[in-house]
Tab-separated table of C-alpha atoms in Angstrom:
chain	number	residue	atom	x	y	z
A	120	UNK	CA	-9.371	6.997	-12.382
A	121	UNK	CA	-7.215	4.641	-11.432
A	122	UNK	CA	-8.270	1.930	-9.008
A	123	UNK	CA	-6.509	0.264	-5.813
A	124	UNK	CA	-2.904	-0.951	-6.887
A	125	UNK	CA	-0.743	-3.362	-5.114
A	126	UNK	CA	2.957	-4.761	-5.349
A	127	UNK	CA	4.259	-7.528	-6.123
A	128	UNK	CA	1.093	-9.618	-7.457
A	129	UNK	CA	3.061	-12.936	-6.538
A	130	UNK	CA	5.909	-13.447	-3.298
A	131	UNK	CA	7.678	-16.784	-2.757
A	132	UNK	CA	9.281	-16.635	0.798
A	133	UNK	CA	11.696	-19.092	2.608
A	134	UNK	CA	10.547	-19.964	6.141
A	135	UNK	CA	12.257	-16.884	8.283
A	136	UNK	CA	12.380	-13.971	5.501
A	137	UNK	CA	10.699	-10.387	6.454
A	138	UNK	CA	8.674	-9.800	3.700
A	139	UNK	CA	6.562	-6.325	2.293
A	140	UNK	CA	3.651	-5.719	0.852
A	141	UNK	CA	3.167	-2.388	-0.856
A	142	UNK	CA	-0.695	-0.930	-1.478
A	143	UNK	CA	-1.503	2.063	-3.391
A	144	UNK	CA	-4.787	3.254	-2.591
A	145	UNK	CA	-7.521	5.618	-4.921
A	146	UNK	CA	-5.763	8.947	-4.848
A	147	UNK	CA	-7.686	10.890	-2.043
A	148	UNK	CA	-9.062	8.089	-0.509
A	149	UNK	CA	-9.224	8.681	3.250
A	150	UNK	CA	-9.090	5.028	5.105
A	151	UNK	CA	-7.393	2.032	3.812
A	152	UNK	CA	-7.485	-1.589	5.215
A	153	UNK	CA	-5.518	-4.554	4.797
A	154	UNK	CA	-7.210	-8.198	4.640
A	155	UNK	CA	-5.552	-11.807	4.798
A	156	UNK	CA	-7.753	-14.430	2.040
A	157	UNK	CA	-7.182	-17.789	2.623
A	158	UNK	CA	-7.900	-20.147	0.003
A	159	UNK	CA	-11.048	-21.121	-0.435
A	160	UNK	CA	-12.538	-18.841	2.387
A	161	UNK	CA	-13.558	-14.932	2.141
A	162	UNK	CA	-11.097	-11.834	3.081
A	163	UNK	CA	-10.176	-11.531	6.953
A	164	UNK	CA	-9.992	-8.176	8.371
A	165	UNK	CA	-6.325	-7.288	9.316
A	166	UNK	CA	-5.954	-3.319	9.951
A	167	UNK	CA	-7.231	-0.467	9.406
A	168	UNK	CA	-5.744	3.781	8.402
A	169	UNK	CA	-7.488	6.863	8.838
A	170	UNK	CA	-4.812	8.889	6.835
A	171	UNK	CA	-1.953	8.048	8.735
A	172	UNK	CA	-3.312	6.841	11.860
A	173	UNK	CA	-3.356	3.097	12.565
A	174	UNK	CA	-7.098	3.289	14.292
A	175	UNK	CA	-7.680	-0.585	14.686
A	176	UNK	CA	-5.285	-3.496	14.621
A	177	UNK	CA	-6.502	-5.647	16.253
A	178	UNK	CA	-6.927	-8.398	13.279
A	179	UNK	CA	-3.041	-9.047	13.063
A	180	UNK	CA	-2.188	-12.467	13.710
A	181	UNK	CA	0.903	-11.950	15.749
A	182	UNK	CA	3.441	-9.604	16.908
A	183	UNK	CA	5.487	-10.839	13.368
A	184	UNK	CA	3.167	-8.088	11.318
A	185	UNK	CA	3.096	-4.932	11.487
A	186	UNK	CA	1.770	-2.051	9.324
A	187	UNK	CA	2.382	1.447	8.643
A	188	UNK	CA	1.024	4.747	6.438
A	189	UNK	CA	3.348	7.223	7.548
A	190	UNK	CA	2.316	9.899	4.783
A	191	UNK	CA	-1.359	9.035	4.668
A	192	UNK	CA	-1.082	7.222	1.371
A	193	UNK	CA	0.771	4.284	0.459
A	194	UNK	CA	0.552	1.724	2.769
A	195	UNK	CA	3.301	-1.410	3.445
A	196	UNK	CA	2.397	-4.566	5.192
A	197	UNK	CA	5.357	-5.975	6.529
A	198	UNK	CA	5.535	-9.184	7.660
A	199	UNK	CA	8.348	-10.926	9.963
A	200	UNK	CA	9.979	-14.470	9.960
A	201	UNK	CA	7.755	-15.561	7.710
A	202	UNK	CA	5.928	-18.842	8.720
A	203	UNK	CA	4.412	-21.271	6.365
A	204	UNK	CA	0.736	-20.576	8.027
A	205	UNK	CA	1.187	-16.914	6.741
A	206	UNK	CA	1.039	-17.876	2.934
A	207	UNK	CA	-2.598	-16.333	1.787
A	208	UNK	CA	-3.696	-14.007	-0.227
A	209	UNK	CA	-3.406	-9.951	0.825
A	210	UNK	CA	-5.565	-7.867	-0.027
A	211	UNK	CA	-5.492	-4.098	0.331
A	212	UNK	CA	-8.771	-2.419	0.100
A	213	UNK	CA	-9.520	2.070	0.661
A	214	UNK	CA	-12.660	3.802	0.816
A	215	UNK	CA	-13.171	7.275	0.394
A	216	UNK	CA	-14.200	8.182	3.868
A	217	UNK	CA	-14.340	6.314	7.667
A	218	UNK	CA	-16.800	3.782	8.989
A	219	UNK	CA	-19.515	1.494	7.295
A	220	UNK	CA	-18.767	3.193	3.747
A	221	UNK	CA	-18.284	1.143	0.665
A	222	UNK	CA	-14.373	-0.374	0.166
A	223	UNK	CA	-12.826	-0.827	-3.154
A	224	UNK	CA	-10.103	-3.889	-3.309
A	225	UNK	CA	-6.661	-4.451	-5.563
A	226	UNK	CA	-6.120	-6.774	-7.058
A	227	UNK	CA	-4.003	-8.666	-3.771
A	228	UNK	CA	-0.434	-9.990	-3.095
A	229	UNK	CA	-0.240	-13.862	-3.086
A	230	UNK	CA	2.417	-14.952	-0.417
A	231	UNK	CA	3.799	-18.386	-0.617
A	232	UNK	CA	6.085	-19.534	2.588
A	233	UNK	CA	8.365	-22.752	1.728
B	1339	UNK	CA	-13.331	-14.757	13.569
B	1340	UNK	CA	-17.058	-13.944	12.473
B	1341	UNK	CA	-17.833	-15.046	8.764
B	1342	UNK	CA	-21.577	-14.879	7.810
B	1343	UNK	CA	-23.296	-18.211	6.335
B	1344	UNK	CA	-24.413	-17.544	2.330
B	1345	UNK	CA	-25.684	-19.937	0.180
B	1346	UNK	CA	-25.883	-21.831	-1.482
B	1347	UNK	CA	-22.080	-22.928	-1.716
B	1348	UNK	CA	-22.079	-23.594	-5.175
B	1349	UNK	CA	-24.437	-23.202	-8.006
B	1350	UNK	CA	-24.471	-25.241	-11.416
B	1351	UNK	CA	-26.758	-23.230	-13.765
B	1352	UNK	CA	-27.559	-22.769	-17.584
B	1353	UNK	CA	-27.310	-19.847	-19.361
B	1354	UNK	CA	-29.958	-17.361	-19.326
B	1355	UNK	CA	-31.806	-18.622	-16.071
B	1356	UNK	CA	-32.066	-16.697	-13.049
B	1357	UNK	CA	-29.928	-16.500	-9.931
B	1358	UNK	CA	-31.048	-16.184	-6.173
B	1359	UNK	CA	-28.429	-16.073	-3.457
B	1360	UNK	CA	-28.577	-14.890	0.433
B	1361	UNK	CA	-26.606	-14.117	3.321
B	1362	UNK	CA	-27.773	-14.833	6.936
B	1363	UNK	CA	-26.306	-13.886	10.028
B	1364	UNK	CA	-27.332	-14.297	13.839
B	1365	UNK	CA	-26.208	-10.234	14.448
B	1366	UNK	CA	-27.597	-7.175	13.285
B	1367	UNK	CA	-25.778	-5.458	10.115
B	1368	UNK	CA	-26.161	-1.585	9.848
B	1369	UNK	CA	-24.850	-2.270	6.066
B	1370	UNK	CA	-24.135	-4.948	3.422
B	1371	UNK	CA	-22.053	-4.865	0.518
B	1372	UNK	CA	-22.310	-7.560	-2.328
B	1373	UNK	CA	-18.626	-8.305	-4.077
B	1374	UNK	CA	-17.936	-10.713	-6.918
B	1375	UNK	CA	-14.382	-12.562	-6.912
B	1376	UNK	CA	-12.849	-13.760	-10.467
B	1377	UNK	CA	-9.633	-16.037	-10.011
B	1378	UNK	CA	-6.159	-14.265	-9.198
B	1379	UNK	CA	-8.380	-11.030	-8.623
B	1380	UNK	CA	-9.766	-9.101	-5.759
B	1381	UNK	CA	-13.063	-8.496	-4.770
B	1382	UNK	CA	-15.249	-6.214	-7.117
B	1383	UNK	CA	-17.790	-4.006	-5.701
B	1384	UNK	CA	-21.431	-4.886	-7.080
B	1385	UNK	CA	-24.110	-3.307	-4.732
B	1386	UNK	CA	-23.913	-2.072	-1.326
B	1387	UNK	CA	-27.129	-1.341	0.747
B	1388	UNK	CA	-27.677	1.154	3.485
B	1389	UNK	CA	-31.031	1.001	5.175
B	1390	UNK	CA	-33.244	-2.028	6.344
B	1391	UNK	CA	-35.505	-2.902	3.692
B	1392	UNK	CA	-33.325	-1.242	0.673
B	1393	UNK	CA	-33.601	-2.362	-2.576
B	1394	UNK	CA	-31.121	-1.785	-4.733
B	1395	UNK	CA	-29.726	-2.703	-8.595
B	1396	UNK	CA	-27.024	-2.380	-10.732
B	1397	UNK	CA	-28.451	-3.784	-14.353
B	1398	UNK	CA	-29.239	-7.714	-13.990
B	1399	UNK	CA	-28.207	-7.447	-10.503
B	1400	UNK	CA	-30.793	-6.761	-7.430
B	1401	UNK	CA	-29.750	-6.954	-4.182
B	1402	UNK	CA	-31.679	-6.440	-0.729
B	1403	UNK	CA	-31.188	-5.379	2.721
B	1404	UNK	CA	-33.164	-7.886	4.936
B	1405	UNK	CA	-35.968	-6.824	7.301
B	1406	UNK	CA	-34.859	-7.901	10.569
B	1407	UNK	CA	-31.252	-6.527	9.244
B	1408	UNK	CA	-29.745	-9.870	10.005
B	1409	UNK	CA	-30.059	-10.600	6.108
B	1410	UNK	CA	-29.392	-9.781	2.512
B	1411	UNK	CA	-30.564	-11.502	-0.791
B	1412	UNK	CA	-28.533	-10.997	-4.140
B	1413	UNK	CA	-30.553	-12.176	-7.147
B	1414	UNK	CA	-28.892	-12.435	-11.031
B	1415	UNK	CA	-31.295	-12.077	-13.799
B	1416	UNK	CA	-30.476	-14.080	-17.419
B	1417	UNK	CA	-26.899	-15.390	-15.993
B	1418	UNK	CA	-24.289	-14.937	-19.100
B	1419	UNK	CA	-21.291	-17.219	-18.880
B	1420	UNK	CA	-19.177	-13.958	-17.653
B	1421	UNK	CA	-21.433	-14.457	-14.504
B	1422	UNK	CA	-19.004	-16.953	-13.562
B	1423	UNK	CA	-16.986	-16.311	-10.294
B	1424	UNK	CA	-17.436	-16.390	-6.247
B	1425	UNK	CA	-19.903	-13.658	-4.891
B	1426	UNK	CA	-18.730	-12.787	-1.533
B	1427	UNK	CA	-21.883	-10.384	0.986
B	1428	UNK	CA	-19.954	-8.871	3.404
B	1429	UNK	CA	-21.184	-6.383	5.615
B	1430	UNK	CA	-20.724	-3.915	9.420
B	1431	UNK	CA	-22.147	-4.656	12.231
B	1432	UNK	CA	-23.532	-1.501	14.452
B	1433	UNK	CA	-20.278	-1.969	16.950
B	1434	UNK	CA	-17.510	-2.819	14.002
B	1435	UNK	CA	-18.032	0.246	11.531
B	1436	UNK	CA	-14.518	-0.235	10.465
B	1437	UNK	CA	-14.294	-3.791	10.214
B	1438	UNK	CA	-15.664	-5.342	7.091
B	1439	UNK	CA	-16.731	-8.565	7.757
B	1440	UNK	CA	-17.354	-11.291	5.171
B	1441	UNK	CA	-19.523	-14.210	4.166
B	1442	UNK	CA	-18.741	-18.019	3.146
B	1443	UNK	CA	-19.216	-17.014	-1.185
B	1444	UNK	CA	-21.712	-18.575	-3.263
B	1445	UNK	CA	-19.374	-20.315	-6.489
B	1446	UNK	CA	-21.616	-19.911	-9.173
B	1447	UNK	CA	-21.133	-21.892	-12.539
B	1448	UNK	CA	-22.605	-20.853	-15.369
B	1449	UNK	CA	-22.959	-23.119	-18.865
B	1450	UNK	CA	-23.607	-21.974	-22.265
């Protein structure tokens, strides 16, 4: 089946633009997570879905990002104002079911903040 | 936040010769999952490991869950030049069963 998707693969942002981040997880995939990859270092937890509810967000940077799943599925990262320290790589991983369970990644969103 | 330490960093190697990486960390895992990263891509599951002592493969890849659970070895047999990438361990700790947290990467190189 198909795997984790995400949209767009590439986002150029001027200093100050909202920008969103669109993940579609593995159809019937229960939890879904969002990670920040800076280069040259490994993924960064961000957040974390059960269905629809946010359980843990604690890995947001600021108050500038904020996440939502309202239907359980697809999930947008939305970021605020972008700043130039936000440019990284997104990731957007799901896994079937909750807690210490194997996640599957897309392929990420690369944000670049001029 | 928390990264675990892997290495090597970086690995120079000839075709066909084997591969030994690991993954240390000064907390107890309850799980550890072995990814490999190719440029402009995300991370691809390999192996993931359950249970202290585990060992697990996935054809020229073995990987193991460490003893004292604060460690995890991934080993490459005959490295083809398609072995070429970053291999990310990454793992949950016993209080963070949501929160996947991941290690330095090993770049491996691999010539023909």
């Amino acid at each position: 089946g198909a795997g984790v998707s995400q949209s767009p693969r590439y986002k150029v942002a001027k200093r100050g633009q909202d920008v969103a981040l669109r993940c579609d997880p593995i159809s019937g995939h229960v939890s879904l997570f969002w990670y920040q990859q800076a280069l040259g270092q490994g993924p960064e937890f961000l957040t974390y879905f059960q269905n629809e509810a946010q359980l843990d967000k604690s890995g947001l940077p600021s108050d500038r990002f904020f996440a939502e799943r309202p239907e359980g599925s697809v999930s947008t990262l939305k970021i605020q104002r972008t700043q130039q320290e936000d440019s990284a790589v997104y990731l957007c991983a799901s896994s079937l079911v909750g807690g210490p369970y194997e996640q599957y990644f897309g392929p990420g969103t690369r944000l670049t903040v001029t | 936040g928390q990264q675990l330490n892997q290495s090597p960093q970086s690995m120079f190697i000839q075709e066909g010769e084997d591969v030994s990486m690991n993954c240390t960390s000064s907390s107890i895992f309850n799980t550890w999952l072995w990814y490999k990263q190719d440029p402009g891509e995300g991370p691809v599951l390999l192996i993931a490991l359950y249970k202290a002592g585990e060992l697990t493969s996935n054809g020229r890849l073995t990987a193991q869950f460490g003893i004292t659970r604060k460690d995890s070895f991934l080993n490459i047999s005959a490295s083809i030049p398609s072995d070429v990438g970053i291999y990310f361990c990454a793992g949950f700790t016993p209080i963070n069963t949501d929160k996947l947290i991941f290690g330095t990467g090993t770049r491996l190189q691999v010539f023909p």
